[in-house]
Amino acid sequence: MRVFVFLISILIASAAMATEEPKYVLLEKSKPFELRAYAPRIVAEIKVDGDLDAASNQGFRLIAAYIFGKNQVSEKIAMTAPVGIESGDQSKSAKIAMTAPVTIEGPKSRDKSNQNQWTVSFVMPAEYTLNTLPKPLDSQVKIREVPSERRAVITFSGFYNEDKVQEKTQALQDWIKARNMKSIGEPQFARYNPPWTLPFMRRNEVMIQVLE
C-alpha cells in the first residue's frame, strides 16, 4: 500500500509545474491568511476511518485508483491531453489527470462513534462535467459538484498531525471572527505534496467556508 502511494506521489511530483488546482480569485491576503472566492468544481470523495494520517493515506490510495483507471468510460469523454486511455482485457478505463490538493474533512456528526471518520476528496480537472466524468467502479467513491463559495484559508509548511491541524484551525477561526465573518460547514485540511517532500517545501492549508 505504501509503495503504491509512493509511486503515485512520484508521478505527481514529476508533473508539479503542470498540476491543476481549483480556480479561485484572491479577495484578501494577510499572511498566512487568505480569503478566496472559489469557482464551482467537481470532486471525487470517499469516507474513511482512522486517525488523520491513516485516513489521508487510505483515502488517497482509493481515489487514486479511480483516477488511474478504476472507472467506467463514457462515450462522451474527450480523450485529449492530459487525459489518456488504457484498455484492459475486460473493460476500458480512462486515466484522469491528477489535481491538487488532496482535501481531508473531519466528521460532521458529533456522535462519538463517527469521530474517526474522514472525508478525503480530489478536485476533478475543470474539463469534466458530471455527465462526462467516468463513473467509479468502487461504490465507495462518490462524485459531486461543489457550488461557488468563499473560503478563509491559513497556509503552513512542515509536517502535520491532528494537534497541529487543530492549532491552525483555531488560528483561522480567530482570524475569521476578527473580521466579523461567519463560518459555515466543517474545516478542511488540504495537502499539496507527496509524503517524502522536505518539510520546509511542503504546502498545507486549513480551509473554512464563510458566508459571502
PDB file of C-alpha atoms in Angstrom:
ATOM      1  CA  MET A   1       0.000   0.000   0.000  1.00  0.00           C
ATOM      2  CA  ARG A   2       2.735   2.465   0.966  1.00  0.00           C
ATOM      3  CA  VAL A   3       4.703   1.588  -2.173  1.00  0.00           C
ATOM      4  CA  PHE A   4       1.609   2.309  -4.294  1.00  0.00           C
ATOM      5  CA  VAL A   5       1.122   5.715  -2.654  1.00  0.00           C
ATOM      6  CA  PHE A   6       4.835   6.472  -3.001  1.00  0.00           C
ATOM      7  CA  LEU A   7       4.888   5.665  -6.730  1.00  0.00           C
ATOM      8  CA  ILE A   8       1.846   7.830  -7.385  1.00  0.00           C
ATOM      9  CA  SER A   9       3.454  10.616  -5.355  1.00  0.00           C
ATOM     10  CA  ILE A  10       6.473  10.481  -7.679  1.00  0.00           C
ATOM     11  CA  LEU A  11       4.172  10.866 -10.686  1.00  0.00           C
ATOM     12  CA  ILE A  12       2.557  13.893  -9.070  1.00  0.00           C
ATOM     13  CA  ALA A  13       5.892  15.467  -8.191  1.00  0.00           C
ATOM     14  CA  SER A  14       7.309  14.977 -11.695  1.00  0.00           C
ATOM     15  CA  ALA A  15       4.405  16.986 -13.123  1.00  0.00           C
ATOM     16  CA  ALA A  16       4.171  19.511 -10.311  1.00  0.00           C
ATOM     17  CA  MET A  17       4.538  22.544 -12.558  1.00  0.00           C
ATOM     18  CA  ALA A  18       1.556  21.426 -14.629  1.00  0.00           C
ATOM     19  CA  THR A  19      -0.668  20.279 -11.760  1.00  0.00           C
ATOM     20  CA  GLU A  20      -4.095  21.822 -11.992  1.00  0.00           C
ATOM     21  CA  GLU A  21      -5.528  23.456  -8.883  1.00  0.00           C
ATOM     22  CA  PRO A  22      -9.086  24.617  -8.158  1.00  0.00           C
ATOM     23  CA  LYS A  23      -9.743  28.040  -9.686  1.00  0.00           C
ATOM     24  CA  TYR A  24     -10.254  30.940  -7.277  1.00  0.00           C
ATOM     25  CA  VAL A  25      -9.998  34.721  -7.002  1.00  0.00           C
ATOM     26  CA  LEU A  26      -7.926  36.117  -4.132  1.00  0.00           C
ATOM     27  CA  LEU A  27     -10.076  38.640  -2.252  1.00  0.00           C
ATOM     28  CA  GLU A  28      -7.849  39.400   0.727  1.00  0.00           C
ATOM     29  CA  LYS A  29      -4.400  38.412   1.949  1.00  0.00           C
ATOM     30  CA  SER A  30      -2.840  38.855   5.368  1.00  0.00           C
ATOM     31  CA  LYS A  31      -0.082  36.246   5.519  1.00  0.00           C
ATOM     32  CA  PRO A  32      -0.531  33.407   6.412  1.00  0.00           C
ATOM     33  CA  PHE A  33      -4.282  34.028   5.919  1.00  0.00           C
ATOM     34  CA  GLU A  34      -6.242  34.479   2.688  1.00  0.00           C
ATOM     35  CA  LEU A  35      -9.863  34.962   1.684  1.00  0.00           C
ATOM     36  CA  ARG A  36     -10.659  33.244  -1.631  1.00  0.00           C
ATOM     37  CA  ALA A  37     -13.688  33.056  -3.930  1.00  0.00           C
ATOM     38  CA  TYR A  38     -13.737  29.578  -5.477  1.00  0.00           C
ATOM     39  CA  ALA A  39     -15.415  28.706  -8.778  1.00  0.00           C
ATOM     40  CA  PRO A  40     -17.767  25.695  -8.944  1.00  0.00           C
ATOM     41  CA  ARG A  41     -15.917  22.386  -9.169  1.00  0.00           C
ATOM     42  CA  ILE A  42     -16.464  18.636  -9.185  1.00  0.00           C
ATOM     43  CA  VAL A  43     -14.894  16.403  -6.553  1.00  0.00           C
ATOM     44  CA  ALA A  44     -14.427  12.677  -6.106  1.00  0.00           C
ATOM     45  CA  GLU A  45     -14.607  11.813  -2.441  1.00  0.00           C
ATOM     46  CA  ILE A  46     -14.603   8.861  -0.094  1.00  0.00           C
ATOM     47  CA  LYS A  47     -15.250   8.367   3.615  1.00  0.00           C
ATOM     48  CA  VAL A  48     -12.555   6.517   5.557  1.00  0.00           C
ATOM     49  CA  ASP A  49     -11.912   5.658   9.185  1.00  0.00           C
ATOM     50  CA  GLY A  50      -8.783   6.082  11.281  1.00  0.00           C
ATOM     51  CA  ASP A  51      -6.579   8.914  12.501  1.00  0.00           C
ATOM     52  CA  LEU A  52      -5.774  11.865  10.242  1.00  0.00           C
ATOM     53  CA  ASP A  53      -2.625  10.376   8.712  1.00  0.00           C
ATOM     54  CA  ALA A  54      -4.049   6.882   8.172  1.00  0.00           C
ATOM     55  CA  ALA A  55      -7.294   8.257   6.730  1.00  0.00           C
ATOM     56  CA  SER A  56      -5.359  10.577   4.418  1.00  0.00           C
ATOM     57  CA  ASN A  57      -3.229   7.745   3.033  1.00  0.00           C
ATOM     58  CA  GLN A  58      -6.116   5.300   2.651  1.00  0.00           C
ATOM     59  CA  GLY A  59      -8.400   7.846   1.011  1.00  0.00           C
ATOM     60  CA  PHE A  60      -5.580   8.946  -1.306  1.00  0.00           C
ATOM     61  CA  ARG A  61      -4.962   5.355  -2.386  1.00  0.00           C
ATOM     62  CA  LEU A  62      -8.633   4.592  -3.090  1.00  0.00           C
ATOM     63  CA  ILE A  63      -9.354   7.760  -5.068  1.00  0.00           C
ATOM     64  CA  ALA A  64      -6.020   7.486  -6.895  1.00  0.00           C
ATOM     65  CA  ALA A  65      -7.131   4.015  -8.052  1.00  0.00           C
ATOM     66  CA  TYR A  66     -10.231   5.660  -9.565  1.00  0.00           C
ATOM     67  CA  ILE A  67      -8.175   8.413 -11.193  1.00  0.00           C
ATOM     68  CA  PHE A  68      -5.700   5.959 -12.673  1.00  0.00           C
ATOM     69  CA  GLY A  69      -8.260   3.723 -14.299  1.00  0.00           C
ATOM     70  CA  LYS A  70     -10.666   2.058 -11.866  1.00  0.00           C
ATOM     71  CA  ASN A  71     -13.678   3.618 -13.590  1.00  0.00           C
ATOM     72  CA  GLN A  72     -16.216   3.108 -16.382  1.00  0.00           C
ATOM     73  CA  VAL A  73     -15.617   5.035 -19.600  1.00  0.00           C
ATOM     74  CA  SER A  74     -18.432   7.030 -21.173  1.00  0.00           C
ATOM     75  CA  GLU A  75     -18.589   7.586 -24.935  1.00  0.00           C
ATOM     76  CA  LYS A  76     -18.856  11.337 -24.185  1.00  0.00           C
ATOM     77  CA  ILE A  77     -15.336  11.649 -22.758  1.00  0.00           C
ATOM     78  CA  ALA A  78     -12.935  13.636 -24.966  1.00  0.00           C
ATOM     79  CA  MET A  79      -9.612  11.846 -24.770  1.00  0.00           C
ATOM     80  CA  THR A  80      -7.224  14.783 -25.053  1.00  0.00           C
ATOM     81  CA  ALA A  81      -4.094  15.544 -23.029  1.00  0.00           C
ATOM     82  CA  PRO A  82      -3.717  15.325 -20.132  1.00  0.00           C
ATOM     83  CA  VAL A  83      -6.343  12.563 -20.346  1.00  0.00           C
ATOM     84  CA  GLY A  84      -5.319   9.204 -21.849  1.00  0.00           C
ATOM     85  CA  ILE A  85      -6.951   5.827 -22.468  1.00  0.00           C
ATOM     86  CA  GLU A  86      -5.920   2.487 -21.046  1.00  0.00           C
ATOM     87  CA  SER A  87      -7.533  -0.702 -22.340  1.00  0.00           C
ATOM     88  CA  GLY A  88      -7.694  -3.941 -20.389  1.00  0.00           C
ATOM     89  CA  ASP A  89      -8.890  -7.435 -21.208  1.00  0.00           C
ATOM     90  CA  GLN A  90     -12.258  -6.951 -19.502  1.00  0.00           C
ATOM     91  CA  SER A  91     -13.014  -3.251 -19.781  1.00  0.00           C
ATOM     92  CA  LYS A  92     -11.729   0.103 -20.958  1.00  0.00           C
ATOM     93  CA  SER A  93     -10.530   2.670 -18.451  1.00  0.00           C
ATOM     94  CA  ALA A  94      -9.791   6.385 -18.581  1.00  0.00           C
ATOM     95  CA  LYS A  95      -6.859   7.980 -16.798  1.00  0.00           C
ATOM     96  CA  ILE A  96      -7.797  11.310 -15.223  1.00  0.00           C
ATOM     97  CA  ALA A  97      -5.175  13.988 -14.629  1.00  0.00           C
ATOM     98  CA  MET A  98      -4.143  14.465 -11.005  1.00  0.00           C
ATOM     99  CA  THR A  99      -5.068  17.771  -9.385  1.00  0.00           C
ATOM    100  CA  ALA A 100      -4.035  19.393  -6.134  1.00  0.00           C
ATOM    101  CA  PRO A 101      -4.799  19.492  -3.315  1.00  0.00           C
ATOM    102  CA  VAL A 102      -5.972  16.373  -1.542  1.00  0.00           C
ATOM    103  CA  THR A 103      -8.533  17.662   0.964  1.00  0.00           C
ATOM    104  CA  ILE A 104      -9.492  15.985   4.205  1.00  0.00           C
ATOM    105  CA  GLU A 105     -12.610  16.904   6.143  1.00  0.00           C
ATOM    106  CA  GLY A 106     -13.367  15.838   9.679  1.00  0.00           C
ATOM    107  CA  PRO A 107     -16.602  14.192  10.826  1.00  0.00           C
ATOM    108  CA  LYS A 108     -19.749  16.332  10.653  1.00  0.00           C
ATOM    109  CA  SER A 109     -21.538  14.258  13.261  1.00  0.00           C
ATOM    110  CA  ARG A 110     -20.973  14.757  16.963  1.00  0.00           C
ATOM    111  CA  ASP A 111     -21.751  11.089  17.509  1.00  0.00           C
ATOM    112  CA  LYS A 112     -18.647   9.627  19.171  1.00  0.00           C
ATOM    113  CA  SER A 113     -18.943   6.516  17.012  1.00  0.00           C
ATOM    114  CA  ASN A 114     -18.158   8.689  13.956  1.00  0.00           C
ATOM    115  CA  GLN A 115     -15.341  10.780  15.414  1.00  0.00           C
ATOM    116  CA  ASN A 116     -12.638   8.885  13.496  1.00  0.00           C
ATOM    117  CA  GLN A 117     -14.357   9.092  10.096  1.00  0.00           C
ATOM    118  CA  TRP A 118     -12.940  11.463   7.491  1.00  0.00           C
ATOM    119  CA  THR A 119     -13.938  12.572   4.000  1.00  0.00           C
ATOM    120  CA  VAL A 120     -10.985  12.600   1.594  1.00  0.00           C
ATOM    121  CA  SER A 121     -11.513  14.298  -1.777  1.00  0.00           C
ATOM    122  CA  PHE A 122      -9.754  15.184  -5.040  1.00  0.00           C
ATOM    123  CA  VAL A 123     -10.892  18.027  -7.286  1.00  0.00           C
ATOM    124  CA  MET A 124     -11.505  16.770 -10.818  1.00  0.00           C
ATOM    125  CA  PRO A 125      -9.934  18.552 -13.828  1.00  0.00           C
ATOM    126  CA  ALA A 126     -12.017  21.528 -14.997  1.00  0.00           C
ATOM    127  CA  GLU A 127     -12.611  19.997 -18.440  1.00  0.00           C
ATOM    128  CA  TYR A 128     -15.043  17.479 -16.971  1.00  0.00           C
ATOM    129  CA  THR A 129     -18.752  17.800 -16.160  1.00  0.00           C
ATOM    130  CA  LEU A 130     -20.868  15.408 -14.132  1.00  0.00           C
ATOM    131  CA  ASN A 131     -22.072  13.904 -17.414  1.00  0.00           C
ATOM    132  CA  THR A 132     -18.643  13.367 -18.962  1.00  0.00           C
ATOM    133  CA  LEU A 133     -16.735  12.185 -15.898  1.00  0.00           C
ATOM    134  CA  PRO A 134     -16.287   8.379 -15.907  1.00  0.00           C
ATOM    135  CA  LYS A 135     -18.211   6.563 -13.199  1.00  0.00           C
ATOM    136  CA  PRO A 136     -16.220   4.923 -10.375  1.00  0.00           C
ATOM    137  CA  LEU A 137     -16.152   1.141 -10.208  1.00  0.00           C
ATOM    138  CA  ASP A 138     -15.640   1.377  -6.456  1.00  0.00           C
ATOM    139  CA  SER A 139     -19.021   2.253  -4.916  1.00  0.00           C
ATOM    140  CA  GLN A 140     -17.241   3.960  -2.014  1.00  0.00           C
ATOM    141  CA  VAL A 141     -16.026   6.727  -4.329  1.00  0.00           C
ATOM    142  CA  LYS A 142     -18.695   9.412  -4.740  1.00  0.00           C
ATOM    143  CA  ILE A 143     -18.803  12.198  -7.321  1.00  0.00           C
ATOM    144  CA  ARG A 144     -20.487  15.514  -6.567  1.00  0.00           C
ATOM    145  CA  GLU A 145     -20.493  19.121  -7.703  1.00  0.00           C
ATOM    146  CA  VAL A 146     -19.449  21.847  -5.259  1.00  0.00           C
ATOM    147  CA  PRO A 147     -21.013  25.274  -5.940  1.00  0.00           C
ATOM    148  CA  SER A 148     -19.077  28.537  -5.916  1.00  0.00           C
ATOM    149  CA  GLU A 149     -18.105  29.617  -2.413  1.00  0.00           C
ATOM    150  CA  ARG A 150     -15.848  31.797  -0.317  1.00  0.00           C
ATOM    151  CA  ARG A 151     -13.217  30.204   1.861  1.00  0.00           C
ATOM    152  CA  ALA A 152     -10.921  31.577   4.518  1.00  0.00           C
ATOM    153  CA  VAL A 153      -7.553  29.807   4.380  1.00  0.00           C
ATOM    154  CA  ILE A 154      -4.422  29.516   6.510  1.00  0.00           C
ATOM    155  CA  THR A 155      -1.244  28.181   4.846  1.00  0.00           C
ATOM    156  CA  PHE A 156       1.623  26.482   6.670  1.00  0.00           C
ATOM    157  CA  SER A 157       4.610  24.266   5.873  1.00  0.00           C
ATOM    158  CA  GLY A 158       6.257  21.339   7.611  1.00  0.00           C
ATOM    159  CA  PHE A 159       4.909  18.055   8.877  1.00  0.00           C
ATOM    160  CA  TYR A 160       1.329  17.804  10.102  1.00  0.00           C
ATOM    161  CA  ASN A 161      -0.592  15.877  12.724  1.00  0.00           C
ATOM    162  CA  GLU A 162      -4.029  16.265  14.276  1.00  0.00           C
ATOM    163  CA  ASP A 163      -2.753  18.613  17.008  1.00  0.00           C
ATOM    164  CA  LYS A 164      -1.036  20.922  14.515  1.00  0.00           C
ATOM    165  CA  VAL A 165      -4.056  20.967  12.223  1.00  0.00           C
ATOM    166  CA  GLN A 166      -6.272  21.802  15.207  1.00  0.00           C
ATOM    167  CA  GLU A 167      -3.892  24.610  16.209  1.00  0.00           C
ATOM    168  CA  LYS A 168      -4.028  26.105  12.698  1.00  0.00           C
ATOM    169  CA  THR A 169      -7.806  25.661  12.584  1.00  0.00           C
ATOM    170  CA  GLN A 170      -8.185  27.657  15.800  1.00  0.00           C
ATOM    171  CA  ALA A 171      -5.931  30.422  14.447  1.00  0.00           C
ATOM    172  CA  LEU A 172      -8.040  30.587  11.285  1.00  0.00           C
ATOM    173  CA  GLN A 173     -11.268  30.687  13.266  1.00  0.00           C
ATOM    174  CA  ASP A 174      -9.868  33.593  15.313  1.00  0.00           C
ATOM    175  CA  TRP A 175      -8.957  35.444  12.079  1.00  0.00           C
ATOM    176  CA  ILE A 176     -12.463  34.900  10.701  1.00  0.00           C
ATOM    177  CA  LYS A 177     -14.018  36.201  13.909  1.00  0.00           C
ATOM    178  CA  ALA A 178     -11.748  39.254  13.994  1.00  0.00           C
ATOM    179  CA  ARG A 179     -13.043  40.227  10.550  1.00  0.00           C
ATOM    180  CA  ASN A 180     -16.680  39.721  11.534  1.00  0.00           C
ATOM    181  CA  MET A 181     -17.148  36.928   9.020  1.00  0.00           C
ATOM    182  CA  LYS A 182     -19.438  33.988   9.674  1.00  0.00           C
ATOM    183  CA  SER A 183     -18.064  30.490   9.134  1.00  0.00           C
ATOM    184  CA  ILE A 184     -20.240  27.660   7.841  1.00  0.00           C
ATOM    185  CA  GLY A 185     -19.555  23.983   7.323  1.00  0.00           C
ATOM    186  CA  GLU A 186     -16.645  21.928   8.591  1.00  0.00           C
ATOM    187  CA  PRO A 187     -12.942  22.871   8.389  1.00  0.00           C
ATOM    188  CA  GLN A 188     -10.992  21.102   5.636  1.00  0.00           C
ATOM    189  CA  PHE A 189      -7.321  20.190   5.709  1.00  0.00           C
ATOM    190  CA  ALA A 190      -5.541  20.311   2.330  1.00  0.00           C
ATOM    191  CA  ARG A 191      -2.127  18.859   1.500  1.00  0.00           C
ATOM    192  CA  TYR A 192      -0.366  19.628  -1.776  1.00  0.00           C
ATOM    193  CA  ASN A 193       2.788  17.500  -1.697  1.00  0.00           C
ATOM    194  CA  PRO A 194       3.808  13.833  -1.715  1.00  0.00           C
ATOM    195  CA  PRO A 195       4.793  12.343   1.677  1.00  0.00           C
ATOM    196  CA  TRP A 196       8.555  12.425   1.034  1.00  0.00           C
ATOM    197  CA  THR A 197       8.677  16.193   0.314  1.00  0.00           C
ATOM    198  CA  LEU A 198      11.136  18.062   2.554  1.00  0.00           C
ATOM    199  CA  PRO A 199       9.286  19.732   5.459  1.00  0.00           C
ATOM    200  CA  PHE A 200      10.186  23.320   4.517  1.00  0.00           C
ATOM    201  CA  MET A 201       8.933  22.728   0.957  1.00  0.00           C
ATOM    202  CA  ARG A 202       5.546  21.359   1.996  1.00  0.00           C
ATOM    203  CA  ARG A 203       2.381  23.343   1.464  1.00  0.00           C
ATOM    204  CA  ASN A 204      -0.507  22.605   3.799  1.00  0.00           C
ATOM    205  CA  GLU A 205      -3.735  24.546   4.288  1.00  0.00           C
ATOM    206  CA  VAL A 206      -6.780  24.617   6.519  1.00  0.00           C
ATOM    207  CA  MET A 207      -9.898  25.994   4.803  1.00  0.00           C
ATOM    208  CA  ILE A 208     -13.221  27.122   6.257  1.00  0.00           C
ATOM    209  CA  GLN A 209     -16.181  28.221   4.160  1.00  0.00           C
ATOM    210  CA  VAL A 210     -17.600  31.648   5.068  1.00  0.00           C
ATOM    211  CA  LEU A 211     -20.777  33.463   4.109  1.00  0.00           C
ATOM    212  CA  GLU A 212     -20.484  35.906   1.223  1.00  0.00           C
TER     213      GLU A 212
END
